[in-house]
Amino acid sequence: MGFILDGLDTEDYDRNYSDKELLSRIAGYFRPHASKMALVALTLALNSAAGTAGPILISKAIDMAAENPTTTSMLLMAGGVLLMGVTAWVFNFVRQTFSARVIGDVVLQLRQDVFESTMGHDLSFYDEHPSGKIVSRVTSDTQDFAAVVELITNLFSQVLLVIFISFWLFSINLKLTLLLLGMTPIAVGIALSFRRLARRVTQRARRVTAKINAQIQESVSGIVVAKSFRQEHAVYANFDATNKQAYQVGLRRGLTLNTIFPLMGLASGLGVAMLVYAGGLSTRSGTVSPGNWYLFMQAVGHYWYPMMNIASFWSQFQDGLSASERVFALIDAEPKVVQTASEPVEGLEGRIEFQHLKLTYTGDEIVLPDFSLEIRPRETLALVGHTGAGKSSLARLIARFYEFQDGKLLIDGQDIRRLDLNQYRQHIGLVPQEPFLFSGSVRDNIRYSQPEADDEQVQRAAMHISSGDWLA
C-alpha cells in the first residue's frame, strides 16, 4: 500500500470540495449559455417523449395482433413507430449539437481562467510545484471536466424517459408499477454506496497521471545532463517505478469501480424475474393485456438503464468531478506576491534600498535572514557568494518575482508592494542565468516584449548584442 501511494500526496494548494460545491461551481460556467442550455433541455424533453411513444405504440400493436388486426391498422402502427424513431433521432441530433457547442465554450473559458491563474503566481509557486503537474491540470483535467456535463445530460434524458413512461404505467396497473418503482431505491443505493470510494481512487489515479507527466517533462528537459553523466539507466529506472505505481493505482481503481456493475446486473435480473412472474399471472387472469405486459418488460430496461449507466460511467463521472476539483483548486490558489496598491510608475531613477529584509523559500529555509543594502542610481554592483547564498534571489526580489516575509524593499523611496507591477517591470531588465528561447524565429524572440516593433527596430536590438557578431 505504501508503494502505491508513495509520492501521490496532494499539493499544498489542494482543497476538498463537496459535490454540491463542485456542481454549483460548474453551473456558474454554464450560466452565460442559459439560452442554449434551454434549447438543449427542450430537445431533451422532446426526445424523451418521442422515445416513450415507441414502446407504447408497439404494446398497442401487440394487443391489436391478438384480436383481428387489419393490414391498414398494422401499417399505421408500424409507420407511427418509424416516425417516432426518426423524430427521436432528430431531437437527439439537435441536442448533441448544441450541447457540444456549449461544452466547448465552457472548456475554453475554464482553460483561460486556470491559465490566467497560473500566470498570476510568483516564481516560488513554480519552485514548489513541478511544471508537468501544472500542465496536467490545465490540459487533461479541463478536458475531463466536460465529461461530467455530457454524462449528466445523457442520464437526464434517461430519467425523463422514466418519468414519461411511468405516467402511462400507472394508468395500466398500479400493482406492477409499484413493484417496478420499488426496485429504483435499490439501484440508487448500490450506486451511491460507491460514491466516496470511487472519488478516492479516481483522485489517486489523476495524481499518478500528473506525476508521470511531470517526470516525463523533467526527463526530456534534462536529457543532455542525463546523457553527459551517463545516467540514462537511472532516468529509465525512475520512470519504470512510477509507471508500475500507475499500473497498481489503475488496477485498484478498475477493481473498485467494476464491482458495482455486477451488483447492478444482479439486482436487474432479480427485478426482471419478479416482473415476469407477476406480469405473467396478471396476463393469465386477464387484468393485464399481453401488450401492456410487454410495455412493463420494456419499462424494466428503461428504469434500469439509467442506473446501469451510472454504474458503467461512474468512473467517468468521478473522473470529471475529480478533475473539476483539481482545476478549481489551482484557480483558487492564492498568489503570494500581492500588491497593496497600484501606484503609477512613469520612470525610475534607480535607487534601490533593502531594509532589514527577510526572505524564506519553501518551508523554513531562510535565504536572507536580515538583509540591508542600498544601491544608488547608475551604480554597478557585483555580488559574490556560494551557490544558494541568495545572489539571484536579490535580482528576482527587485523584479518582484518573490514575496519577502519581513522588512522593506524601496524603489526610489517607494515601497515596491505599492507599485503598479506592469508599469514597473517595463523599466527593468533581468538577464537569466540560463537562456530560454520560445518556439518561433529569432526575430520573434527579440520582439517578445514589444510585439509591435518593426524589423528595423529588431535589427538594431540584435546589433547591440555582441556587436551583432552572433548574427553571422
Tab-separated table of C-alpha atoms in Angstrom:
chain	number	residue	atom	x	y	z
A	1	MET	CA	0.000	0.000	0.000
A	2	GLY	CA	2.870	2.332	0.781
A	3	PHE	CA	4.379	1.841	-2.671
A	4	ILE	CA	1.049	2.564	-4.361
A	5	LEU	CA	0.511	5.858	-2.520
A	6	ASP	CA	4.160	6.948	-2.465
A	7	GLY	CA	4.544	10.425	-3.962
A	8	LEU	CA	0.798	10.864	-4.506
A	9	ASP	CA	0.245	13.436	-1.778
A	10	THR	CA	-1.950	16.412	-2.562
A	11	GLU	CA	-0.388	19.764	-3.400
A	12	ASP	CA	-0.381	22.388	-0.661
A	13	TYR	CA	-2.978	24.427	-2.564
A	14	ASP	CA	-5.351	21.474	-3.000
A	15	ARG	CA	-8.598	21.552	-1.079
A	16	ASN	CA	-11.603	19.284	-0.660
A	17	TYR	CA	-14.821	20.410	-2.308
A	18	SER	CA	-18.188	18.794	-1.679
A	19	ASP	CA	-20.185	17.512	-4.646
A	20	LYS	CA	-22.631	20.381	-4.086
A	21	GLU	CA	-19.831	22.962	-4.248
A	22	LEU	CA	-18.376	21.422	-7.403
A	23	LEU	CA	-21.699	21.179	-9.213
A	24	SER	CA	-22.597	24.734	-8.170
A	25	ARG	CA	-19.255	25.959	-9.490
A	26	ILE	CA	-19.735	24.061	-12.742
A	27	ALA	CA	-23.232	25.542	-13.104
A	28	GLY	CA	-21.698	29.011	-12.842
A	29	TYR	CA	-19.720	28.388	-16.026
A	30	PHE	CA	-22.876	27.335	-17.870
A	31	ARG	CA	-24.994	30.269	-16.693
A	32	PRO	CA	-23.880	32.607	-19.556
A	33	HIS	CA	-25.113	29.952	-22.005
A	34	ALA	CA	-28.598	29.730	-20.486
A	35	SER	CA	-30.424	30.192	-23.812
A	36	LYS	CA	-28.535	27.358	-25.498
A	37	MET	CA	-28.979	25.171	-22.422
A	38	ALA	CA	-32.732	25.879	-22.515
A	39	LEU	CA	-32.807	24.622	-26.102
A	40	VAL	CA	-30.853	21.545	-25.023
A	41	ALA	CA	-33.388	20.917	-22.243
A	42	LEU	CA	-36.319	21.351	-24.648
A	43	THR	CA	-34.932	18.935	-27.228
A	44	LEU	CA	-34.055	16.582	-24.374
A	45	ALA	CA	-37.693	16.510	-23.258
A	46	LEU	CA	-38.991	16.109	-26.814
A	47	ASN	CA	-36.503	13.320	-27.486
A	48	SER	CA	-37.628	11.522	-24.319
A	49	ALA	CA	-41.294	11.957	-25.261
A	50	ALA	CA	-40.666	10.509	-28.717
A	51	GLY	CA	-38.693	7.663	-27.180
A	52	THR	CA	-41.608	6.900	-24.844
A	53	ALA	CA	-44.132	6.815	-27.682
A	54	GLY	CA	-42.291	3.995	-29.472
A	55	PRO	CA	-42.771	1.246	-26.831
A	56	ILE	CA	-46.363	2.390	-26.218
A	57	LEU	CA	-47.221	2.039	-29.921
A	58	ILE	CA	-45.604	-1.398	-30.008
A	59	SER	CA	-47.654	-2.527	-26.993
A	60	LYS	CA	-50.811	-1.344	-28.764
A	61	ALA	CA	-49.780	-3.262	-31.885
A	62	ILE	CA	-49.335	-6.445	-29.829
A	63	ASP	CA	-52.847	-6.081	-28.407
A	64	MET	CA	-54.222	-5.461	-31.895
A	65	ALA	CA	-52.418	-8.527	-33.225
A	66	ALA	CA	-54.079	-10.649	-30.526
A	67	GLU	CA	-57.511	-9.614	-31.867
A	68	ASN	CA	-58.418	-9.098	-35.541
A	69	PRO	CA	-55.819	-6.703	-36.973
A	70	THR	CA	-56.238	-5.160	-40.401
A	71	THR	CA	-53.378	-4.507	-42.767
A	72	THR	CA	-54.091	-0.791	-42.661
A	73	SER	CA	-54.048	-0.598	-38.867
A	74	MET	CA	-50.802	-2.551	-38.616
A	75	LEU	CA	-49.182	-0.367	-41.286
A	76	LEU	CA	-50.278	2.725	-39.387
A	77	MET	CA	-48.772	1.340	-36.199
A	78	ALA	CA	-45.519	0.455	-37.979
A	79	GLY	CA	-45.411	3.908	-39.568
A	80	GLY	CA	-46.011	5.514	-36.192
A	81	VAL	CA	-43.153	3.576	-34.612
A	82	LEU	CA	-40.860	4.558	-37.503
A	83	LEU	CA	-41.931	8.206	-37.276
A	84	MET	CA	-41.269	8.309	-33.518
A	85	GLY	CA	-37.838	6.746	-34.070
A	86	VAL	CA	-36.883	9.337	-36.696
A	87	THR	CA	-38.273	12.163	-34.550
A	88	ALA	CA	-36.275	10.988	-31.545
A	89	TRP	CA	-33.120	10.848	-33.709
A	90	VAL	CA	-33.644	14.428	-34.974
A	91	PHE	CA	-34.194	15.842	-31.487
A	92	ASN	CA	-31.201	13.913	-30.173
A	93	PHE	CA	-29.017	15.261	-33.003
A	94	VAL	CA	-30.042	18.855	-32.240
A	95	ARG	CA	-29.439	18.305	-28.518
A	96	GLN	CA	-25.980	16.845	-29.024
A	97	THR	CA	-25.006	19.613	-31.469
A	98	PHE	CA	-25.895	22.451	-29.098
A	99	SER	CA	-24.587	20.547	-26.092
A	100	ALA	CA	-21.196	20.067	-27.763
A	101	ARG	CA	-21.047	23.792	-28.602
A	102	VAL	CA	-21.841	24.838	-25.033
A	103	ILE	CA	-19.388	22.375	-23.503
A	104	GLY	CA	-16.671	23.551	-25.900
A	105	ASP	CA	-17.264	27.188	-24.916
A	106	VAL	CA	-17.174	26.296	-21.221
A	107	VAL	CA	-13.916	24.339	-21.534
A	108	LEU	CA	-12.430	27.269	-23.454
A	109	GLN	CA	-13.358	29.688	-20.645
A	110	LEU	CA	-12.191	27.284	-17.951
A	111	ARG	CA	-8.775	26.871	-19.562
A	112	GLN	CA	-8.455	30.624	-19.873
A	113	ASP	CA	-9.265	31.025	-16.175
A	114	VAL	CA	-6.867	28.341	-14.973
A	115	PHE	CA	-4.058	29.561	-17.259
A	116	GLU	CA	-4.598	33.144	-16.102
A	117	SER	CA	-4.388	31.885	-12.524
A	118	THR	CA	-1.052	30.165	-13.174
A	119	MET	CA	0.342	33.323	-14.771
A	120	GLY	CA	-0.547	35.286	-11.638
A	121	HIS	CA	1.654	33.216	-9.339
A	122	ASP	CA	5.176	34.183	-8.343
A	123	LEU	CA	8.249	32.061	-9.013
A	124	SER	CA	8.099	30.370	-5.609
A	125	PHE	CA	4.913	28.639	-6.766
A	126	TYR	CA	6.801	27.084	-9.679
A	127	ASP	CA	9.734	26.229	-7.426
A	128	GLU	CA	7.436	24.196	-5.178
A	129	HIS	CA	5.251	22.548	-7.832
A	130	PRO	CA	6.595	20.650	-10.881
A	131	SER	CA	5.512	22.232	-14.139
A	132	GLY	CA	4.353	18.873	-15.504
A	133	LYS	CA	1.695	18.604	-12.802
A	134	ILE	CA	0.502	22.137	-13.523
A	135	VAL	CA	0.325	21.396	-17.254
A	136	SER	CA	-1.717	18.277	-16.494
A	137	ARG	CA	-4.346	20.382	-14.727
A	138	VAL	CA	-4.503	22.981	-17.491
A	139	THR	CA	-4.871	20.425	-20.304
A	140	SER	CA	-6.191	16.969	-19.429
A	141	ASP	CA	-8.116	17.921	-16.285
A	142	THR	CA	-10.053	20.683	-18.033
A	143	GLN	CA	-10.979	18.260	-20.813
A	144	ASP	CA	-12.222	15.638	-18.359
A	145	PHE	CA	-14.285	18.371	-16.723
A	146	ALA	CA	-16.536	18.370	-19.800
A	147	ALA	CA	-17.305	14.676	-19.341
A	148	VAL	CA	-19.387	15.443	-16.244
A	149	VAL	CA	-21.824	17.626	-18.168
A	150	GLU	CA	-22.128	15.239	-21.101
A	151	LEU	CA	-22.817	12.371	-18.717
A	152	ILE	CA	-25.397	14.360	-16.767
A	153	THR	CA	-27.328	15.319	-19.921
A	154	ASN	CA	-27.380	11.696	-21.099
A	155	LEU	CA	-28.608	10.443	-17.734
A	156	PHE	CA	-31.151	13.261	-17.517
A	157	SER	CA	-32.541	12.087	-20.847
A	158	GLN	CA	-32.952	8.595	-19.400
A	159	VAL	CA	-34.638	9.947	-16.267
A	160	LEU	CA	-37.137	11.938	-18.350
A	161	LEU	CA	-37.916	8.789	-20.289
A	162	VAL	CA	-38.616	7.008	-16.997
A	163	ILE	CA	-40.938	9.809	-15.838
A	164	PHE	CA	-42.930	9.888	-19.078
A	165	ILE	CA	-43.426	6.140	-19.210
A	166	SER	CA	-44.318	5.990	-15.500
A	167	PHE	CA	-47.486	8.037	-16.048
A	168	TRP	CA	-48.608	5.544	-18.666
A	169	LEU	CA	-47.802	2.534	-16.482
A	170	PHE	CA	-49.765	3.900	-13.518
A	171	SER	CA	-52.853	4.087	-15.719
A	172	ILE	CA	-52.427	0.436	-16.725
A	173	ASN	CA	-51.729	-1.464	-13.496
A	174	LEU	CA	-50.938	0.088	-10.124
A	175	LYS	CA	-49.569	-3.117	-8.570
A	176	LEU	CA	-46.988	-3.834	-11.279
A	177	THR	CA	-45.990	-0.161	-11.433
A	178	LEU	CA	-45.324	-0.022	-7.693
A	179	LEU	CA	-43.326	-3.253	-7.967
A	180	LEU	CA	-41.230	-1.661	-10.698
A	181	LEU	CA	-40.739	1.567	-8.753
A	182	GLY	CA	-39.720	-0.411	-5.679
A	183	MET	CA	-36.556	-1.521	-7.475
A	184	THR	CA	-35.309	2.036	-8.019
A	185	PRO	CA	-34.148	2.740	-4.427
A	186	ILE	CA	-32.125	-0.479	-4.526
A	187	ALA	CA	-30.312	0.650	-7.668
A	188	VAL	CA	-29.730	4.156	-6.326
A	189	GLY	CA	-28.459	2.778	-3.024
A	190	ILE	CA	-25.949	0.496	-4.757
A	191	ALA	CA	-24.636	3.339	-6.922
A	192	LEU	CA	-24.373	5.902	-4.125
A	193	SER	CA	-22.682	3.461	-1.754
A	194	PHE	CA	-19.639	3.517	-4.038
A	195	ARG	CA	-19.511	7.315	-4.363
A	196	ARG	CA	-16.887	8.144	-1.715
A	197	LEU	CA	-14.688	5.173	-2.553
A	198	ALA	CA	-14.873	5.949	-6.269
A	199	ARG	CA	-13.872	9.587	-5.656
A	200	ARG	CA	-10.860	8.490	-3.610
A	201	VAL	CA	-9.479	6.036	-6.165
A	202	THR	CA	-10.027	8.399	-9.101
A	203	GLN	CA	-8.206	11.190	-7.244
A	204	ARG	CA	-5.210	8.881	-6.807
A	205	ALA	CA	-5.341	7.971	-10.483
A	206	ARG	CA	-5.226	11.637	-11.506
A	207	ARG	CA	-2.328	12.342	-9.142
A	208	VAL	CA	-0.250	9.495	-10.518
A	209	THR	CA	-1.004	10.708	-14.070
A	210	ALA	CA	0.239	14.175	-13.128
A	211	LYS	CA	3.320	12.583	-11.543
A	212	ILE	CA	4.105	10.712	-14.771
A	213	ASN	CA	3.644	13.898	-16.828
A	214	ALA	CA	5.990	15.798	-14.521
A	215	GLN	CA	8.616	13.055	-14.659
A	216	ILE	CA	8.487	12.813	-18.453
A	217	GLN	CA	8.826	16.584	-18.835
A	218	GLU	CA	11.746	16.680	-16.411
A	219	SER	CA	13.468	13.755	-18.140
A	220	VAL	CA	13.108	15.261	-21.607
A	221	SER	CA	14.215	18.716	-20.432
A	222	GLY	CA	17.262	17.286	-18.667
A	223	ILE	CA	18.227	14.693	-21.264
A	224	VAL	CA	21.503	16.485	-22.072
A	225	VAL	CA	22.586	16.365	-18.426
A	226	ALA	CA	21.496	12.736	-18.097
A	227	LYS	CA	23.495	11.696	-21.159
A	228	SER	CA	26.513	13.753	-20.086
A	229	PHE	CA	26.701	11.810	-16.808
A	230	ARG	CA	25.621	8.520	-18.435
A	231	GLN	CA	22.521	8.336	-16.235
A	232	GLU	CA	20.007	7.177	-18.840
A	233	HIS	CA	19.521	3.929	-16.922
A	234	ALA	CA	18.703	5.861	-13.729
A	235	VAL	CA	16.179	8.040	-15.573
A	236	TYR	CA	14.543	4.938	-17.007
A	237	ALA	CA	14.523	3.218	-13.596
A	238	ASN	CA	12.735	6.192	-12.033
A	239	PHE	CA	10.166	6.247	-14.814
A	240	ASP	CA	9.692	2.481	-14.615
A	241	ALA	CA	8.954	2.728	-10.882
A	242	THR	CA	6.392	5.495	-11.450
A	243	ASN	CA	4.849	3.595	-14.351
A	244	LYS	CA	4.424	0.483	-12.199
A	245	GLN	CA	2.903	2.635	-9.494
A	246	ALA	CA	0.415	3.975	-12.053
A	247	TYR	CA	-0.396	0.392	-13.022
A	248	GLN	CA	-1.142	-0.550	-9.406
A	249	VAL	CA	-3.287	2.550	-8.860
A	250	GLY	CA	-5.179	1.907	-12.103
A	251	LEU	CA	-5.723	-1.723	-11.136
A	252	ARG	CA	-7.183	-0.756	-7.770
A	253	ARG	CA	-9.380	1.839	-9.428
A	254	GLY	CA	-10.655	-0.649	-12.001
A	255	LEU	CA	-11.415	-3.323	-9.410
A	256	THR	CA	-13.244	-0.827	-7.213
A	257	LEU	CA	-15.368	0.713	-9.946
A	258	ASN	CA	-16.102	-2.550	-11.750
A	259	THR	CA	-17.549	-4.119	-8.609
A	260	ILE	CA	-20.679	-2.015	-8.898
A	261	PHE	CA	-21.602	-3.222	-12.398
A	262	PRO	CA	-22.134	-6.922	-11.493
A	263	LEU	CA	-24.157	-5.877	-8.434
A	264	MET	CA	-26.416	-3.738	-10.612
A	265	GLY	CA	-26.776	-6.615	-13.078
A	266	LEU	CA	-27.755	-8.985	-10.275
A	267	ALA	CA	-30.394	-6.577	-8.980
A	268	SER	CA	-31.682	-6.020	-12.523
A	269	GLY	CA	-32.031	-9.763	-13.116
A	270	LEU	CA	-33.953	-10.131	-9.876
A	271	GLY	CA	-36.299	-7.327	-10.895
A	272	VAL	CA	-36.938	-8.851	-14.324
A	273	ALA	CA	-37.708	-12.234	-12.762
A	274	MET	CA	-40.226	-10.674	-10.369
A	275	LEU	CA	-41.990	-8.786	-13.171
A	276	VAL	CA	-42.069	-11.829	-15.443
A	277	TYR	CA	-43.743	-13.841	-12.705
A	278	ALA	CA	-46.173	-11.149	-11.523
A	279	GLY	CA	-46.926	-9.951	-15.049
A	280	GLY	CA	-47.499	-13.482	-16.297
A	281	LEU	CA	-50.034	-14.137	-13.547
A	282	SER	CA	-51.774	-10.826	-14.305
A	283	THR	CA	-51.900	-11.602	-18.026
A	284	ARG	CA	-53.329	-15.084	-17.397
A	285	SER	CA	-56.005	-13.645	-15.129
A	286	GLY	CA	-56.897	-11.032	-17.750
A	287	THR	CA	-56.092	-7.972	-15.623
A	288	VAL	CA	-53.175	-7.038	-17.901
A	289	SER	CA	-53.142	-7.419	-21.683
A	290	PRO	CA	-50.161	-9.024	-23.491
A	291	GLY	CA	-49.251	-5.644	-24.970
A	292	ASN	CA	-49.216	-3.958	-21.585
A	293	TRP	CA	-47.173	-6.820	-20.142
A	294	TYR	CA	-44.651	-6.187	-22.949
A	295	LEU	CA	-44.697	-2.491	-22.048
A	296	PHE	CA	-43.872	-3.329	-18.434
A	297	MET	CA	-40.992	-5.547	-19.521
A	298	GLN	CA	-39.691	-2.705	-21.684
A	299	ALA	CA	-40.048	-0.378	-18.711
A	300	VAL	CA	-37.660	-2.572	-16.728
A	301	GLY	CA	-34.950	-1.677	-19.217
A	302	HIS	CA	-35.881	1.999	-19.160
A	303	TYR	CA	-35.774	2.016	-15.375
A	304	TRP	CA	-32.554	0.122	-15.035
A	305	TYR	CA	-30.691	1.583	-17.985
A	306	PRO	CA	-30.030	4.948	-16.250
A	307	MET	CA	-28.859	3.069	-13.174
A	308	MET	CA	-26.649	0.815	-15.271
A	309	ASN	CA	-25.313	3.969	-16.919
A	310	ILE	CA	-24.410	5.323	-13.508
A	311	ALA	CA	-22.658	2.051	-12.767
A	312	SER	CA	-20.771	1.800	-16.045
A	313	PHE	CA	-19.970	5.503	-16.299
A	314	TRP	CA	-19.434	6.070	-12.573
A	315	SER	CA	-15.695	6.149	-13.116
A	316	GLN	CA	-16.141	8.802	-15.823
A	317	PHE	CA	-18.407	10.825	-13.548
A	318	GLN	CA	-15.900	10.651	-10.691
A	319	ASP	CA	-13.064	11.450	-13.117
A	320	GLY	CA	-14.919	14.591	-14.109
A	321	LEU	CA	-15.594	15.689	-10.538
A	322	SER	CA	-12.018	14.894	-9.514
A	323	ALA	CA	-10.706	16.858	-12.489
A	324	SER	CA	-13.002	19.761	-11.601
A	325	GLU	CA	-11.732	19.680	-8.032
A	326	ARG	CA	-8.108	19.839	-9.187
A	327	VAL	CA	-8.804	22.638	-11.673
A	328	PHE	CA	-10.751	24.763	-9.194
A	329	ALA	CA	-8.063	24.228	-6.554
A	330	LEU	CA	-5.491	25.686	-8.954
A	331	ILE	CA	-7.775	28.599	-9.838
A	332	ASP	CA	-8.459	29.309	-6.158
A	333	ALA	CA	-4.804	29.088	-5.092
A	334	GLU	CA	-3.846	32.439	-3.605
A	335	PRO	CA	-0.749	34.126	-5.105
A	336	LYS	CA	1.933	35.023	-2.587
A	337	VAL	CA	3.008	38.227	-4.326
A	338	VAL	CA	0.182	40.638	-3.576
A	339	GLN	CA	0.355	44.381	-4.185
A	340	THR	CA	-1.189	46.642	-1.544
A	341	ALA	CA	-1.671	49.442	-4.088
A	342	SER	CA	-1.210	50.169	-7.785
A	343	GLU	CA	0.674	53.447	-7.940
A	344	PRO	CA	1.761	54.505	-11.456
A	345	VAL	CA	5.441	54.222	-12.423
A	346	GLU	CA	6.310	56.728	-15.152
A	347	GLY	CA	10.069	56.456	-14.766
A	348	LEU	CA	12.814	55.197	-12.455
A	349	GLU	CA	15.954	56.890	-11.132
A	350	GLY	CA	17.342	53.558	-9.974
A	351	ARG	CA	17.725	53.897	-6.188
A	352	ILE	CA	17.167	50.505	-4.515
A	353	GLU	CA	17.065	50.018	-0.746
A	354	PHE	CA	16.811	46.728	1.143
A	355	GLN	CA	15.872	47.455	4.761
A	356	HIS	CA	16.194	44.502	7.172
A	357	LEU	CA	14.645	42.243	4.573
A	358	LYS	CA	13.893	38.595	5.348
A	359	LEU	CA	13.380	36.007	2.603
A	360	THR	CA	12.490	32.337	3.010
A	361	TYR	CA	11.924	29.686	0.386
A	362	THR	CA	9.835	26.554	0.886
A	363	GLY	CA	9.246	25.630	4.498
A	364	ASP	CA	11.695	27.149	6.965
A	365	GLU	CA	14.606	27.538	4.534
A	366	ILE	CA	15.842	31.069	5.294
A	367	VAL	CA	17.839	32.600	2.453
A	368	LEU	CA	18.164	36.175	3.713
A	369	PRO	CA	17.585	36.472	7.491
A	370	ASP	CA	18.190	40.228	7.910
A	371	PHE	CA	19.497	41.865	4.756
A	372	SER	CA	20.136	45.585	4.297
A	373	LEU	CA	21.700	47.230	1.241
A	374	GLU	CA	21.464	50.493	-0.677
A	375	ILE	CA	22.187	50.701	-4.401
A	376	ARG	CA	22.418	54.231	-5.777
A	377	PRO	CA	21.315	55.277	-9.271
A	378	ARG	CA	23.754	54.345	-12.095
A	379	GLU	CA	25.834	52.321	-9.640
A	380	THR	CA	27.176	48.916	-10.688
A	381	LEU	CA	27.156	46.245	-8.007
A	382	ALA	CA	28.722	42.778	-8.143
A	383	LEU	CA	27.665	40.103	-5.641
A	384	VAL	CA	29.943	37.199	-4.729
A	385	GLY	CA	28.883	34.159	-2.738
A	386	HIS	CA	28.453	30.418	-2.729
A	387	THR	CA	25.656	28.666	-4.575
A	388	GLY	CA	22.359	29.224	-2.812
A	389	ALA	CA	23.544	32.298	-0.929
A	390	GLY	CA	20.773	34.390	-2.496
A	391	LYS	CA	22.553	36.336	-5.257
A	392	SER	CA	19.954	35.564	-7.916
A	393	SER	CA	17.215	35.959	-5.339
A	394	LEU	CA	18.123	39.628	-4.870
A	395	ALA	CA	17.640	40.291	-8.578
A	396	ARG	CA	14.334	38.443	-8.531
A	397	LEU	CA	13.194	40.364	-5.481
A	398	ILE	CA	13.904	43.605	-7.316
A	399	ALA	CA	11.833	42.280	-10.232
A	400	ARG	CA	9.112	41.387	-7.694
A	401	PHE	CA	9.144	37.699	-8.625
A	402	TYR	CA	9.228	36.626	-4.969
A	403	GLU	CA	7.459	37.772	-1.825
A	404	PHE	CA	9.639	38.617	1.171
A	405	GLN	CA	8.452	37.889	4.694
A	406	ASP	CA	9.740	40.881	6.651
A	407	GLY	CA	11.444	44.237	6.164
A	408	LYS	CA	11.132	46.643	3.253
A	409	LEU	CA	12.264	46.961	-0.341
A	410	LEU	CA	12.154	50.545	-1.603
A	411	ILE	CA	12.423	51.639	-5.228
A	412	ASP	CA	13.198	55.364	-5.469
A	413	GLY	CA	11.873	55.660	-1.928
A	414	GLN	CA	8.586	53.900	-2.690
A	415	ASP	CA	7.521	50.568	-1.222
A	416	ILE	CA	7.721	48.024	-4.043
A	417	ARG	CA	4.472	46.493	-2.801
A	418	ARG	CA	2.595	49.674	-3.744
A	419	LEU	CA	3.764	49.956	-7.360
A	420	ASP	CA	1.867	49.019	-10.500
A	421	LEU	CA	3.800	45.877	-11.437
A	422	ASN	CA	3.105	46.022	-15.171
A	423	GLN	CA	4.409	49.585	-15.430
A	424	TYR	CA	7.275	48.924	-13.026
A	425	ARG	CA	8.599	45.907	-14.924
A	426	GLN	CA	8.647	47.883	-18.169
A	427	HIS	CA	11.558	49.870	-16.709
A	428	ILE	CA	13.745	46.954	-15.596
A	429	GLY	CA	15.530	44.130	-17.366
A	430	LEU	CA	16.600	40.783	-15.948
A	431	VAL	CA	19.136	38.553	-17.708
A	432	PRO	CA	18.579	34.952	-16.523
A	433	GLN	CA	21.457	32.608	-15.784
A	434	GLU	CA	20.145	30.111	-18.317
A	435	PRO	CA	18.909	31.428	-21.685
A	436	PHE	CA	15.475	30.388	-22.887
A	437	LEU	CA	14.034	30.685	-26.388
A	438	PHE	CA	10.335	30.464	-27.142
A	439	SER	CA	9.206	28.495	-30.167
A	440	GLY	CA	9.382	30.597	-33.310
A	441	SER	CA	12.097	32.568	-35.061
A	442	VAL	CA	14.944	34.583	-33.544
A	443	ARG	CA	13.094	37.699	-34.686
A	444	ASP	CA	10.027	36.613	-32.720
A	445	ASN	CA	12.110	36.156	-29.568
A	446	ILE	CA	13.773	39.576	-29.885
A	447	ARG	CA	10.360	41.137	-30.430
A	448	TYR	CA	8.875	39.251	-27.465
A	449	SER	CA	8.424	42.173	-25.051
A	450	GLN	CA	7.387	44.591	-27.835
A	451	PRO	CA	5.284	42.694	-30.402
A	452	GLU	CA	4.615	45.942	-32.281
A	453	ALA	CA	8.344	46.538	-33.021
A	454	ASP	CA	9.146	46.652	-36.746
A	455	ASP	CA	12.004	44.780	-38.444
A	456	GLU	CA	14.331	47.787	-38.287
A	457	GLN	CA	13.957	48.040	-34.518
A	458	VAL	CA	14.553	44.297	-34.189
A	459	GLN	CA	17.715	44.619	-36.290
A	460	ARG	CA	19.043	47.461	-34.123
A	461	ALA	CA	18.374	45.458	-30.956
A	462	ALA	CA	20.189	42.447	-32.422
A	463	MET	CA	23.231	44.575	-33.310
A	464	HIS	CA	23.531	45.666	-29.661
A	465	ILE	CA	24.201	42.039	-28.664
A	466	SER	CA	27.952	41.380	-29.037
A	467	SER	CA	28.068	43.997	-31.816
A	468	GLY	CA	25.955	41.695	-33.972
A	469	ASP	CA	28.760	39.145	-34.463
A	470	TRP	CA	26.475	36.287	-33.446
A	471	LEU	CA	24.190	37.007	-36.414
A	472	ALA	CA	26.805	35.703	-38.808
